[in-house]
Short mmCIF file of C-alpha atoms and ligand atoms in Angstrom, two decimals:
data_model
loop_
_atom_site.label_atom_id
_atom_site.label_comp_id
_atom_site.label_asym_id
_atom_site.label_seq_id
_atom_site.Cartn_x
_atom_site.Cartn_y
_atom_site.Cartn_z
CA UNK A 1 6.84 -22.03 -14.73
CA UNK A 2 7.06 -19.04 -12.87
CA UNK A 3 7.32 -19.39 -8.85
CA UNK A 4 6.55 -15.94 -7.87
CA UNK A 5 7.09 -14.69 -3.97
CA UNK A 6 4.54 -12.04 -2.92
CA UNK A 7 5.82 -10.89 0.17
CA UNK A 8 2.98 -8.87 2.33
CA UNK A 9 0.16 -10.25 0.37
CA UNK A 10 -2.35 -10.75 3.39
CA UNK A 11 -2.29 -6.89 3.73
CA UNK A 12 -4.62 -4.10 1.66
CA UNK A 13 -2.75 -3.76 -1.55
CA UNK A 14 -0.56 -7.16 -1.33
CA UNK A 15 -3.99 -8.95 -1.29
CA UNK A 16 -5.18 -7.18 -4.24
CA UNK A 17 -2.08 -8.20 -5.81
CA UNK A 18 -2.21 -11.83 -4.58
CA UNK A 19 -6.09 -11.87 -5.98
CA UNK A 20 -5.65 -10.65 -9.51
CA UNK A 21 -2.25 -12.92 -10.34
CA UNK A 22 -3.96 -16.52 -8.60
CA UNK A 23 -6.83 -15.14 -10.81
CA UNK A 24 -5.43 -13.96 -14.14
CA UNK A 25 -1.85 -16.36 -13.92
CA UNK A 26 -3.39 -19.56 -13.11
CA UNK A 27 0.02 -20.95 -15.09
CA UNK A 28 2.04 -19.28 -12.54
CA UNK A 29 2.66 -20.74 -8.67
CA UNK A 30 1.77 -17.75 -6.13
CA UNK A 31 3.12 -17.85 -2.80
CA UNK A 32 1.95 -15.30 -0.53
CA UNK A 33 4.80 -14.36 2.58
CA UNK A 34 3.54 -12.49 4.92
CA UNK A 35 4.07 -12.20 9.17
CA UNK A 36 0.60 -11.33 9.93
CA UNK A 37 1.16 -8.51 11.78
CA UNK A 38 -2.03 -6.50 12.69
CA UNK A 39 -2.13 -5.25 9.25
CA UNK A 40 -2.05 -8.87 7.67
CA UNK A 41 -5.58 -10.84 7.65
CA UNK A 42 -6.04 -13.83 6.03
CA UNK A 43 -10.04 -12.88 5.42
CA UNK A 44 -8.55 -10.87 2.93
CA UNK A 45 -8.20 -13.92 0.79
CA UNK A 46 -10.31 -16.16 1.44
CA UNK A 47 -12.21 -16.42 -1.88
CA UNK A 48 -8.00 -17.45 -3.13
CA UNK A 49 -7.49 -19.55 -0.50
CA UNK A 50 -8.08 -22.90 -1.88
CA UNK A 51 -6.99 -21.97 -5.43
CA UNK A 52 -4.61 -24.34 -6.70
CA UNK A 53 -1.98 -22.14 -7.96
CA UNK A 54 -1.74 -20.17 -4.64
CA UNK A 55 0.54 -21.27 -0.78
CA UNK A 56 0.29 -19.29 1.99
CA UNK A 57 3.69 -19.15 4.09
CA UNK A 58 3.46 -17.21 7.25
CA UNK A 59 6.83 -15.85 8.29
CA UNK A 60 8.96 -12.65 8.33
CA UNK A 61 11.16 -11.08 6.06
CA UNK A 62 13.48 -9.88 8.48
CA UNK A 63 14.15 -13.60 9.38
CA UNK A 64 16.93 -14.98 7.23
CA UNK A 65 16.57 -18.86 7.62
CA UNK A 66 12.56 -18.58 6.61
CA UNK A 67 13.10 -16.46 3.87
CA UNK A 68 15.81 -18.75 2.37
CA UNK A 69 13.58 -22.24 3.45
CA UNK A 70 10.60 -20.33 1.34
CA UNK A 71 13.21 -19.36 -1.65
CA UNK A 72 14.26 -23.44 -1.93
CA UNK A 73 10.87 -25.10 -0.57
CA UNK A 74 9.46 -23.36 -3.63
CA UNK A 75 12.59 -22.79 -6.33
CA UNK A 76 11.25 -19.15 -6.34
CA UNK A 77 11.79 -17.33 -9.87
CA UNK A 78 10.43 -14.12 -8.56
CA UNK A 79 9.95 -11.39 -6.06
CA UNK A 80 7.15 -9.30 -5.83
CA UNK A 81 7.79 -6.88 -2.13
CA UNK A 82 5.32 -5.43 -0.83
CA UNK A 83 5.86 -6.36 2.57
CA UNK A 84 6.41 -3.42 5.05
CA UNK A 85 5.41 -1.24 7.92
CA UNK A 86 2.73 1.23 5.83
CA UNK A 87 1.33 4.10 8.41
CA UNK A 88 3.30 7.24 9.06
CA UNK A 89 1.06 7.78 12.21
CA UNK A 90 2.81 4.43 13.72
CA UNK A 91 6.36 5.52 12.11
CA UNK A 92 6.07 8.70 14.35
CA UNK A 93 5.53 6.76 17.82
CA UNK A 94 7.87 3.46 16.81
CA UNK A 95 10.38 4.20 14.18
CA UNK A 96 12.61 1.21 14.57
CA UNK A 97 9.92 -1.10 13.93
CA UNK A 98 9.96 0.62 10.19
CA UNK A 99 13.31 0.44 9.87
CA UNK A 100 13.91 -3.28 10.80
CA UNK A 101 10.64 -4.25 8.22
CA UNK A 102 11.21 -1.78 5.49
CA UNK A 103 15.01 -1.61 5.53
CA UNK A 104 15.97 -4.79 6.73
CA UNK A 105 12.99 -7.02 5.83
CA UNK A 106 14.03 -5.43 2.00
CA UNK A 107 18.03 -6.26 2.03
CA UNK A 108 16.82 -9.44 3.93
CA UNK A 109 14.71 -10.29 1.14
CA UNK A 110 17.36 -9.25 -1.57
CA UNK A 111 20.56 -11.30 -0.33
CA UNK A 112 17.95 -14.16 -0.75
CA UNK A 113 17.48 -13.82 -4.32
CA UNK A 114 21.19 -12.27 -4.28
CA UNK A 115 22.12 -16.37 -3.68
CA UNK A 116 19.68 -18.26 -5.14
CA UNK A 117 19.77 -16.58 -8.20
CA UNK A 118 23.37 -16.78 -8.44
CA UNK A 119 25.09 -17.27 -11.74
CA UNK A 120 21.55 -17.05 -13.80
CA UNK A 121 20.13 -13.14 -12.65
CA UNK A 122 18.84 -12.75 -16.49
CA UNK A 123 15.96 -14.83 -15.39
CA UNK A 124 14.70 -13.64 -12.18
CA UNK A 125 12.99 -10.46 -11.20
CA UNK A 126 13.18 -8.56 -8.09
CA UNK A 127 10.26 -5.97 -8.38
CA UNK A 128 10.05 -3.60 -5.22
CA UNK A 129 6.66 -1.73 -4.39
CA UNK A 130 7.08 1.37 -3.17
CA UNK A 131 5.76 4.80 -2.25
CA UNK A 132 5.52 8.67 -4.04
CA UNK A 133 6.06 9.85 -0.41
CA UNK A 134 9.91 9.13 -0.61
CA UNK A 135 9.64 12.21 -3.31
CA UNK A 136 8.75 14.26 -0.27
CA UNK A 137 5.98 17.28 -0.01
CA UNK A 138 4.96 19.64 -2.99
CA UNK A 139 4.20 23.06 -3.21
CA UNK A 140 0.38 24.39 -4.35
CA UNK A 141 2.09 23.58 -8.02
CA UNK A 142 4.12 20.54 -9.72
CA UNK A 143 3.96 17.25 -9.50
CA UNK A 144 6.61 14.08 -9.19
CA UNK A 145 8.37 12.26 -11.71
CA UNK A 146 11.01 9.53 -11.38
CA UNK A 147 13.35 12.46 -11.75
CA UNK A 148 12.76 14.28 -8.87
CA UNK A 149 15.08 14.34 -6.11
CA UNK A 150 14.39 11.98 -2.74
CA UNK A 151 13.41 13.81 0.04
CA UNK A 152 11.76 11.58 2.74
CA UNK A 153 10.26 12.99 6.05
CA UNK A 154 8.71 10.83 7.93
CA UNK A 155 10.00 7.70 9.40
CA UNK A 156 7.86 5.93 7.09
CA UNK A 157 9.40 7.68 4.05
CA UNK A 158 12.81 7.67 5.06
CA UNK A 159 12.46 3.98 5.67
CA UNK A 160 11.17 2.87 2.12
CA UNK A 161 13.55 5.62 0.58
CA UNK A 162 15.90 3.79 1.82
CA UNK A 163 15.03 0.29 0.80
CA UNK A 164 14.49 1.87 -2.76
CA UNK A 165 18.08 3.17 -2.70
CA UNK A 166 19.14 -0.79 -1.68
CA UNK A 167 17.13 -2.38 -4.45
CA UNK A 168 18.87 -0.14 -6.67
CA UNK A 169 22.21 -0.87 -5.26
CA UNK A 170 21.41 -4.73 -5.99
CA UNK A 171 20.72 -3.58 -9.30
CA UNK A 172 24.00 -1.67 -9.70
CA UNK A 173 26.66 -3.70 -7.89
CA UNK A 174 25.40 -7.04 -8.39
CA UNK A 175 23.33 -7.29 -11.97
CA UNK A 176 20.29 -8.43 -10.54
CA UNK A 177 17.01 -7.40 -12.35
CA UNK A 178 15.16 -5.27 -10.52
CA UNK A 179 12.35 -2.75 -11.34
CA UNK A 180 10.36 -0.08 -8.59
CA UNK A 181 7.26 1.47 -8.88
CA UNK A 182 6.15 4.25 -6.21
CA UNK A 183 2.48 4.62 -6.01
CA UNK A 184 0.30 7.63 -4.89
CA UNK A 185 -2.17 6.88 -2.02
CA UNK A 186 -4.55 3.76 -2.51
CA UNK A 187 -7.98 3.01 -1.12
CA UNK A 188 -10.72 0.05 -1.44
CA UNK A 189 -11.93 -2.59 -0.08
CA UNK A 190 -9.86 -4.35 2.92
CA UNK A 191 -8.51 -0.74 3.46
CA UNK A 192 -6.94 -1.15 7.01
CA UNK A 193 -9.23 1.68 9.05
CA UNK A 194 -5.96 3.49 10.57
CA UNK A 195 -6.24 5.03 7.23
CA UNK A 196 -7.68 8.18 6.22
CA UNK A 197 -10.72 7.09 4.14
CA UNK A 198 -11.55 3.59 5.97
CA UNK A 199 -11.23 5.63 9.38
CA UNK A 200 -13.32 7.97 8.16
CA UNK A 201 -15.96 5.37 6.87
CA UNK A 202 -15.75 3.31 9.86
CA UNK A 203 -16.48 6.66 12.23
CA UNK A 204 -19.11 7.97 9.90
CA UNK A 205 -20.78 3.97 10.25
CA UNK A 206 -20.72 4.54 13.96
CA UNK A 207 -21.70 8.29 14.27
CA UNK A 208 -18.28 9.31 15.94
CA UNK A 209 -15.50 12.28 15.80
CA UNK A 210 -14.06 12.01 12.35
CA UNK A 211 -10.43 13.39 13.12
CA UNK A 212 -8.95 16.19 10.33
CA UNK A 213 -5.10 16.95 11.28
CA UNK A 214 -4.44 20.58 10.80
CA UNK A 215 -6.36 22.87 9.08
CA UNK A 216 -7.64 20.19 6.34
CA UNK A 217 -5.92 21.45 3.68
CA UNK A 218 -3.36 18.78 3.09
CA UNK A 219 -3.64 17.49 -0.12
CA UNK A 220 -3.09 13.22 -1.91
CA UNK A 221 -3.21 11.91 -4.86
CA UNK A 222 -5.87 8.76 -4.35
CA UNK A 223 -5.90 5.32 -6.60
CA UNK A 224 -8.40 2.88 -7.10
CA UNK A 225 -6.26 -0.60 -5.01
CA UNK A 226 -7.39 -2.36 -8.26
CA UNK A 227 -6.24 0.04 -10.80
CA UNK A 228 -2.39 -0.34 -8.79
CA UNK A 229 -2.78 -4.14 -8.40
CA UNK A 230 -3.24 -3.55 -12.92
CA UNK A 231 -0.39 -1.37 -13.19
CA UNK A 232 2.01 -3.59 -10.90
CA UNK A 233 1.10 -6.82 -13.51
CA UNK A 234 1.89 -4.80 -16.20
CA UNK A 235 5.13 -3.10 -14.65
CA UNK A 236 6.40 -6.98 -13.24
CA UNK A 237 5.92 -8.09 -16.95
CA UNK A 238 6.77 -5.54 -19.24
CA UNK A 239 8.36 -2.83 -17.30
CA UNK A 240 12.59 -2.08 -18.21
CA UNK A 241 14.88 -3.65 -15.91
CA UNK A 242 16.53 -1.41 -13.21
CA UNK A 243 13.78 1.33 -13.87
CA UNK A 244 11.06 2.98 -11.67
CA UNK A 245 7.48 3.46 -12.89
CA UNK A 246 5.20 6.46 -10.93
CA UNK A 247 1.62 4.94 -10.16
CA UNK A 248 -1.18 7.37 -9.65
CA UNK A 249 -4.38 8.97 -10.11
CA UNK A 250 -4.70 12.11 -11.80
CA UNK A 251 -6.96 12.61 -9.04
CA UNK A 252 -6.08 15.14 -6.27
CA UNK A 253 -8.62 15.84 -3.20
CA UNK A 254 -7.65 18.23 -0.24
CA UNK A 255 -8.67 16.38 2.93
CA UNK A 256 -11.16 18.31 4.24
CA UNK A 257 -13.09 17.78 0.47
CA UNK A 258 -12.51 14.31 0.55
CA UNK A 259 -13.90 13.81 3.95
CA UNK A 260 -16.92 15.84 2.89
CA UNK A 261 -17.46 14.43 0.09
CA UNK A 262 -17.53 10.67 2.25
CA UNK A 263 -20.01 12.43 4.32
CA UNK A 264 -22.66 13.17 1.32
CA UNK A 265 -22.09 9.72 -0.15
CA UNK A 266 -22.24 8.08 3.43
CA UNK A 267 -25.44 10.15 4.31
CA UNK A 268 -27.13 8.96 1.11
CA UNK A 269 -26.26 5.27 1.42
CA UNK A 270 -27.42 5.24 5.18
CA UNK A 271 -30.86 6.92 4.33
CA UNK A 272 -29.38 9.64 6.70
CA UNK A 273 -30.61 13.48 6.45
CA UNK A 274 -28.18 15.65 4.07
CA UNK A 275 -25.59 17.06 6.10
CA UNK A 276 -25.94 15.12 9.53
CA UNK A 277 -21.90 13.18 9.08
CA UNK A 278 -20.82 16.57 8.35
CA UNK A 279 -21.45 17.77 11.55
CA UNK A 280 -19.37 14.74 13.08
CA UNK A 281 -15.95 16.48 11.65
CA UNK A 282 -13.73 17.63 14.00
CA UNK A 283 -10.36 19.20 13.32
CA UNK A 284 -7.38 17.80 15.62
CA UNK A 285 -3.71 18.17 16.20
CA UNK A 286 -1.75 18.66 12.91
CA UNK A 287 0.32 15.62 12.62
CA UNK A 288 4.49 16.02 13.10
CA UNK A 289 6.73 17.02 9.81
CA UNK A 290 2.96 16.32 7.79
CA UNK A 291 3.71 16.46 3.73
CA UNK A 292 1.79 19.27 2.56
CA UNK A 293 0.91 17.91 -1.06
CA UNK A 294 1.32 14.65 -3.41
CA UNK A 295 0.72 14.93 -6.63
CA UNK A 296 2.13 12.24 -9.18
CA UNK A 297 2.94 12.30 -12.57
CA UNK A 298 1.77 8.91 -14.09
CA UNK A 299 2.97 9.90 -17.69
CA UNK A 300 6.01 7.33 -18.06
CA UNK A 301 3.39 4.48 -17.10
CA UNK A 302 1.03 5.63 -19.28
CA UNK A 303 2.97 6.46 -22.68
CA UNK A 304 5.33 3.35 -22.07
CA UNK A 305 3.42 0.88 -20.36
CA UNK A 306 -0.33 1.74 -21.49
CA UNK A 307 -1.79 1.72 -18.35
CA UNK A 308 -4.27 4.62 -17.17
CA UNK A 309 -6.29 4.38 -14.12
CA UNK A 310 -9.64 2.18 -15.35
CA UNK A 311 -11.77 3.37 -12.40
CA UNK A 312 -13.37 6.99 -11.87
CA UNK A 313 -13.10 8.57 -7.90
CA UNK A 314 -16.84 8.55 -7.79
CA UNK A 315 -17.05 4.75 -8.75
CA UNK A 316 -14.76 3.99 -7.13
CA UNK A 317 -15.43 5.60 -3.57
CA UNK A 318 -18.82 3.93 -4.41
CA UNK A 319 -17.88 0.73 -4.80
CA UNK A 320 -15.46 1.21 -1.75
CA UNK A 321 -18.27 2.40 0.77
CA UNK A 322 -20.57 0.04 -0.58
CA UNK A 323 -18.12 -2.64 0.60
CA UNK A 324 -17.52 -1.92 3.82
CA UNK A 325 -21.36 -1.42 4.37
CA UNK A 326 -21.63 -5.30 3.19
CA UNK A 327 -18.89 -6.06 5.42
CA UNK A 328 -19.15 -4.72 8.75
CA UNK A 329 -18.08 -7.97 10.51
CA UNK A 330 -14.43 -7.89 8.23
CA UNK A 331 -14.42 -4.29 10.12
CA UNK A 332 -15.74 -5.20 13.17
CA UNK A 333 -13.34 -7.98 13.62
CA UNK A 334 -10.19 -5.58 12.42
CA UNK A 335 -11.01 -2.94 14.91
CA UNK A 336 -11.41 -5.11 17.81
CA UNK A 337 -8.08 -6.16 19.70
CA UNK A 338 -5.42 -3.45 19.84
CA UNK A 339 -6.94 -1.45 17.16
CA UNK A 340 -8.61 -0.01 19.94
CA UNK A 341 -5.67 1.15 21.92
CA UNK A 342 -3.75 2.19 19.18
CA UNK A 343 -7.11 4.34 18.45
CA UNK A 344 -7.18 5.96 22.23
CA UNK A 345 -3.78 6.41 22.40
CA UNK A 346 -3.26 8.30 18.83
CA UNK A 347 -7.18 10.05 19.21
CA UNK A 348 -6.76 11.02 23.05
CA UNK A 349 -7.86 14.47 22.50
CA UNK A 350 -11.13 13.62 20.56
P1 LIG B 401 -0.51 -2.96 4.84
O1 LIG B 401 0.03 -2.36 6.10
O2 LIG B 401 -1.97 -3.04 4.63
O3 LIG B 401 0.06 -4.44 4.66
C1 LIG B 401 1.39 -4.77 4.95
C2 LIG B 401 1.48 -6.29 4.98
O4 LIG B 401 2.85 -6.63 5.24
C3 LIG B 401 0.64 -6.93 6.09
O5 LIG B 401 -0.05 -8.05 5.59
C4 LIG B 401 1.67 -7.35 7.13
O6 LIG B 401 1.29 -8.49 7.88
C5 LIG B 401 2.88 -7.62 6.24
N1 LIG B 401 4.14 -7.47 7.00
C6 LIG B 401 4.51 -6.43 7.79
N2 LIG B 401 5.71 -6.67 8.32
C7 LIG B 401 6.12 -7.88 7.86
C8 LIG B 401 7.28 -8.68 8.05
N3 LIG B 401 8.27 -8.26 8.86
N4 LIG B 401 7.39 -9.85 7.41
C9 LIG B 401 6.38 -10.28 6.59
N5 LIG B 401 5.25 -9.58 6.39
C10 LIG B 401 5.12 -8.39 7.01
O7 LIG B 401 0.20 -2.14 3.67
P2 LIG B 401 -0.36 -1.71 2.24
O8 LIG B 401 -1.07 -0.42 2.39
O9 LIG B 401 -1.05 -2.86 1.61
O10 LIG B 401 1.00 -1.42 1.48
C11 LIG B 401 1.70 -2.46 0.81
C12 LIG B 401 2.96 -1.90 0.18
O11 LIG B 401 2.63 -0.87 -0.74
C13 LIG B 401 3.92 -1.28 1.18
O12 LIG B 401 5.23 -1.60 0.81
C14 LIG B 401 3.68 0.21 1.07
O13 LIG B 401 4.84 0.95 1.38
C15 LIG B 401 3.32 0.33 -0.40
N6 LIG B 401 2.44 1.44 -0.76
C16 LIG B 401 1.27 1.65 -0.07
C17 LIG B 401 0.41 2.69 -0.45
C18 LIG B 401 -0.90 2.92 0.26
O14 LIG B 401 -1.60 3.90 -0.06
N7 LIG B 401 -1.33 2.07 1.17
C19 LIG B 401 0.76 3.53 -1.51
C20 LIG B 401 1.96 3.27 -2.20
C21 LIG B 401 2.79 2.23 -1.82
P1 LIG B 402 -3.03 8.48 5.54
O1 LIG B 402 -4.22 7.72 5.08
O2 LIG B 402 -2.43 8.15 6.86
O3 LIG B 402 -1.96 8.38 4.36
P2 LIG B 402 -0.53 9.16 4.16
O4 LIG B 402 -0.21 9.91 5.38
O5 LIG B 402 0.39 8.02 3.95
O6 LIG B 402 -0.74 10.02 2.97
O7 LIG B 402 -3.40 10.03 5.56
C1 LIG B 402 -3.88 10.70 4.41
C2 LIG B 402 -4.05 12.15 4.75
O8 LIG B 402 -5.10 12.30 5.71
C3 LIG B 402 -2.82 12.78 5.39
O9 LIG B 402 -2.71 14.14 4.95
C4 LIG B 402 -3.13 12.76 6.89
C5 LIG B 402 -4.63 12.92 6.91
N1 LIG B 402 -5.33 12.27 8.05
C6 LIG B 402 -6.24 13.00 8.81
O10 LIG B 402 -6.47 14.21 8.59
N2 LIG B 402 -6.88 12.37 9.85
C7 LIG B 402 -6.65 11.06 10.14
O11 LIG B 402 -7.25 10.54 11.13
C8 LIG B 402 -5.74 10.30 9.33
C9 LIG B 402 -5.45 8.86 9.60
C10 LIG B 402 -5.10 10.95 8.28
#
C-alpha cells in the first residue's frame, strides 16, 4: 500500500492535490504535511477531512526530527513536495524566509527519504513540484521547454531553482527516484487573494483599486488548479524517473486583458452596469526585476504522458468567480488578520 507524504497540502494547489488522490486513490494512505503558515487553511479540506484514507500532520519541513517522526509514524513510500514559500511579492521584502522553506525545507525533506529509503530507492518516489519561473522571462516570441537554460530572478525563482537543482543532485549522486514538473501560473478556487486573479476578484467584490504593476503588459501562462492537480497524478505515476515534465496552458493573457476581462465577467455576475469594475483599475509601481513573459511548452506532457489541459479559460474563470461569490466567508476569513497589513504595506500608494 502506498503511504504517500503531501507536503504543503493545506495550501491552493497542495489541496487540490490532497482532494483528487483521498478521492480517486482511496487504496492509497494520504498524509497531508503542512506548517500552516498564512497560506495553509485547513477549510481548504474540509469536505477530505474525515476521509478514511487521509491524516493531517501539522509541522514544518525545515524541522528535521518532525519530518523523520512523520516518515516512521507512517512508513512513508512517497513524497509528493509542494510545500514552499509561493509569492514573489513576499520574496522581494523577506528573502530568507524563501530560502530556509524552499531550499532547506526541500534538502530537509530529501535526506529524509535519503535514510529511510536506504538500501530499497527502486521503490520510492520523490516527486518535486515546481515552477516555469525558474526558466526565467521570455521575449514577445518562444516559449520554455525542459531544455532551456535556468535563469531565476526573483527570490522566489532563485529559491525553487535551487531546490530543483538539489532534487536532481539526489537523483544523481545518490540513485533515488525522483521526477519534477514546473507548472505555468495556476488559478481556482481557494486561490490565496495575494494573487493576481483572487486579488483582483476580491477588490472587484468590494468596489476597490485593482492594482496593475507597470504598464500592464506583462504577460502568464494561466492553468486551470484542477487540470495541474490531473497532470501531477499522471506525472507521480507514469512519468520517467529523474525527468522533468512542463505543465501549462496553451493559454497566454497580458495582464491588463486578463484583468479586463475579470471586470466584464465580474460586472455580469454582480448584475453591475457594463464597464463600472473597469473604471476601478489603477496602474501602480512596476514590481522589482518583474519577468516580462511566460509562456510554456506543454508538448513532452502531452505526447508522452497524454495529458492536455481538460478545462477552457472561459470555464474555467467561470467556475473560479462563481466560487468565490459562493464563498465570501472562506475570503472574508483569509483576508482578515495580517492579510491586511501585508495589503497596506505592499498597496501604500493606492
Ligand atoms: P501556497 O502558498 O498556496 O501554499 C503553500 C503551502 O505550503 C501552505 O499550505 C503553507 O502552509 C505550506 N508551507 C509553507 N511553508 C511551510 C513549511 N516550512 N513547512 C510545511 N509547510 C509549509 O502555494 P501554492 O500556490 O499552492 O503552490 C504550491 C507549490 O506549487 C509550490 O511549491 C509552488 O512553488 C508551486 N507552483 C505554484 C504555482 C502557482 O501558480 N501558484 C505554479 C507552479 C508551481
Ligand atoms: P502573481 O499572481 O503574483 O504571479 P507570478 O508573479 O508568480 O507570475 O502575478 C501575476 C502577474 O500579475 C505578474 O505579472 C504580476 C502581476 N500583478 C499585478 O499587476 N498586480 C498585482 O496586484 C499582483 C499581485 C500581480
Amino acid at each position: 500500500m502506498k503511504k504517500i507524504l503531501i507536503t504543503g497540502g493545506a495550501g491552493f494547489i497542495g489541496s487540490c492535490v490532497v482532494r483528487r488522490f483521498v478521492n480517486n486513490h482511496p487504496d492509497y494512505l494520504i498524509v497531508n504535511l503542512d506548517a500552516l503558515t498564512y497560506a495553509g487553511n485547513l477549510q481548504n479540506l474540509k469536505d477530505v477531512e474525515n476521509a478514511p484514507n487521509y491524516q493531517f500532520e501539522k509541522a514544518d519541513i525545515r524541522n528535521r526530527d518532525e519530518v523523520n517522526a512523520i516518515f516512521d509514524k507512517y512508513g512513508i513510500t512517497d513524497v509528493i513536495h509542494l510545500a514552499a514559500e509561493s509569492h514573489v511579492d513576499r520574496s522581494i521584502t523577506n528573502p530568507l524566509d524563501f530560502v530556509l522553506t524552499n531550499v532547506i525545507g526541500t534538502v530537509t525533506l530529501l535526506e529524509a527519504a535519503k535514510e529511510k529509503w536506504k538500501g530499497h530507492y527502486a521503490d520510492h518516489l520523490f516527486y518535486h513540484v515546481s515552477t516555469d519561473e525558474v526558466y526565467g522571462a521570455l521575449g514577445a516570441e518562444g516559449l520554455f521547454t525542459e531544455e532551456t537554460r535556468y535563469d531565476p530572478h526573483s527570490p522566489y525563482s532563485a529559491s525553487k531553482a535551487s531546490s530543483d537543482h538539489f532534487v536532481r543532485a539526489y537523483h544523481d549522486t545518490y540513485g533515488i527516484k525522483t521526477v519534477i514538473s514546473n507548472c505555468s501560473n495556476n488559478y481556482g478556487p481557494y486561490h490565496f487573494p495575494e494573487k493576481l486573479i483572487p486579488l483582483m476578484i476580491n477588490n472587484i467584490i468590494n468596489n476597490k483599486p485593482l492594482p496593475v504593476y507597470g504598464d500592464g503588459n506583462y504577460t502568464r501562462d494561466w492553468l486551470y488548479v484542477k487540470d495541474h492537480a490531473i497532470a501531477i497524478d499522471l506525472v507521480f505515476h507514469e512519468g520517467k524517473t529523474g525527468d522533468t515534465y512542463n505543465i501549462g496552458g496553451f493559454n497566454e493573457w497580458k495582464n491588463i486583458d486578463l484583468v479586463q476581462l475579470l471586470c466584464k465577467q465580474m460586472d455580469e455576475k454582480l448584475g453591475r452596469e457594463p464597464g463600472t469594475s473597469n473604471q476601478l483599475i489603477t496602474y501602480v509601481k512596476d514590481r522589482p526585476g518583474h519577468d516580462r513573459r511566460y509562456a510554456i511548452d506543454a508538448g513532452k506532457i502531452n505526447r508522452e504522458l497524454g495529458w492536455a489541459p481538460s478545462v477552457t479559460f472561459e470555464q474555467g474563470l467561470s467556475e473560479t468567480i462563481d466560487w468565490f461569490l459562493a464563498n465570501e466567508a472562506w475570503l472574508n476569513d483569509v483576508t482578515s488578520g495580517n492579510y491586511a497589513t501585508y495589503y497596506d504595506t505592499q498597496y501604500a500608494s493606492i
